[in-house]
Amino acid sequence: MFQKILIANRGEIALRVLRAAKELGIQTVAVHSTADANAMHVRLADESVCIGPPSSRESYLNVHQILSACEITGADAVHPGYGFLSENAKFAEILAAHNLTFIGPSAEHIRIMGDKIEAKRTAKRLGIPVVPGSEGAIHDDREARQIAAEIGYPVLVKASAGGGGRGMKVARSEADLSEALSTARSEAGSAFGDDAVYLEKYLEKPRHIEVQIMGDGAGNAIHLGERDCSLQRRHQKIWEEATSPALNIEQREKIGNIVSKAVADLGYSGAGTVEFLYENGEFFFIEMNTRLQVEHPVTEAITGIDLVHEQIRVASGAGLSVRQEDIWFLGHAIECRINAEDPYTFAPSPGVITHFHTPGGLGVRVDSGVYTGYRIPPYYDSLIGKLIVHGRNRVECMMRLRRALDEFVVDGINSTLPLFRELVGNVDVANGDYDIHWLENYLAESR
Ligand code: ADP
């Protein structure tokens, strides 16, 4: 097992990883920018190192500084959290070259899944159902027209290097196709430095359902069920649940087993999420994230398994602590991502939190790095914390969520708490009756 883990991240996820490491008796090193000197992960870590000025590029993304911090503190492994360097294959290779363990999958697997065309090809080869579309990159308009006619309109042009929903354009008919191609290409070129695009069938009313897996790198893998993350704004998830209100036990087992067999065959190591769109009873692969996800706590709530413990175990060579037959899905869990944003305009709202009170009680978990008097810096993402509520079934979970949201106090800045108080009382949300466009439509009508 590792002696000392350096956590190359900030905010709630740095604290999340720190807690898991402490429970395993491992020393922790926090790194931070000058803007985060008073952050909770810095206060609670055994050691901390300032790695640069506020800008992420010069601090949390600064590989040289992170390597120096490892050397100074004698850390033997690095946990990247999510975002920042977590899906950077080069970073994983550099760590390995310095005899440091990257707590995550191999650089090769990060690289494959980071390239959407390659990821889709790999998924298909491993027996995972994919969205109908082009086999690879599209070279010219004629080829695009031919493939679009085969799969049928509407089609979606997607960037191979895409992320965060950028470089995606819908073409509803052949007349829109060449404009969609050129817009997607130029967006992708300027955002990612790679203008390769491919075509996919555009699904009109899908849900976003993703499967959590863990592999041991030696050909064994388990799945931990699915999460339904259909409530999204601008392709950003804001509310996630496990299990999905749309699936029954047989469907859950079926897709879970397909995915765990595929990642076992790949020899995948560590935590990963295989994301699908789900429509009319069918799953369509869209991408695989090779890291811990923001919404992992809902899976932990219904399985009782600490995913960060498992990540650390696997990376250290200790293997997984559970087998598929040890995993049970108990009850229902929902996570709300509470952001420092205006709940109506979604404008960022940095500043001092004058009062912060978190709810408690049975089945309530809050993952957050903020506290009363904390100043939210303007340089990073706007997540203040995650409220995760668990109940014996979805109805109990919703009742508890409503109560927990009422108790939650964030004063001094704007937060998205009022939006969640609305959503928990909405009849469609109460019925679990929503697709990936539901929230955007709701916001357009109610604001
Ligand atoms: P990114 O990496 O940019 O987030 P994804 O491939 O994960 O890209 O897609 C992001 C979101 O875009 C999905 O959650 C879904 O809302 C939408 N999307 C992606 N592919 C399709 C598709 N074929 N049909 C309809 N919507 C899609």
PDB file of C-alpha atoms in Angstrom, residues 7 17 46-47 54 58 75 120 186 193 244 395:
ATOM      1  CA  ILE A   7      -3.918  15.026  -4.303  1.00  0.00           C
ATOM      2  CA  VAL A  17      -9.899  11.796  -1.771  1.00  0.00           C
ATOM      3  CA  ASP A  46      -0.986  16.209   6.627  1.00  0.00           C
ATOM      4  CA  GLU A  47       1.200  18.448   4.457  1.00  0.00           C
ATOM      5  CA  PRO A  54      -4.528  31.397  -9.100  1.00  0.00           C
ATOM      6  CA  GLU A  58       0.047  27.847 -13.656  1.00  0.00           C
ATOM      7  CA  ALA A  75       4.711  11.175  -2.041  1.00  0.00           C
ATOM      8  CA  LYS A 120     -16.431   4.315 -30.235  1.00  0.00           C
ATOM      9  CA  SER A 186     -14.147  25.162 -37.168  1.00  0.00           C
ATOM     10  CA  GLY A 193      -6.676  21.991 -32.190  1.00  0.00           C
ATOM     11  CA  SER A 244     -32.373   5.057 -13.035  1.00  0.00           C
ATOM     12  CA  VAL A 395     -40.363   8.139  -2.776  1.00  0.00           C
TER      13      VAL A 395
END
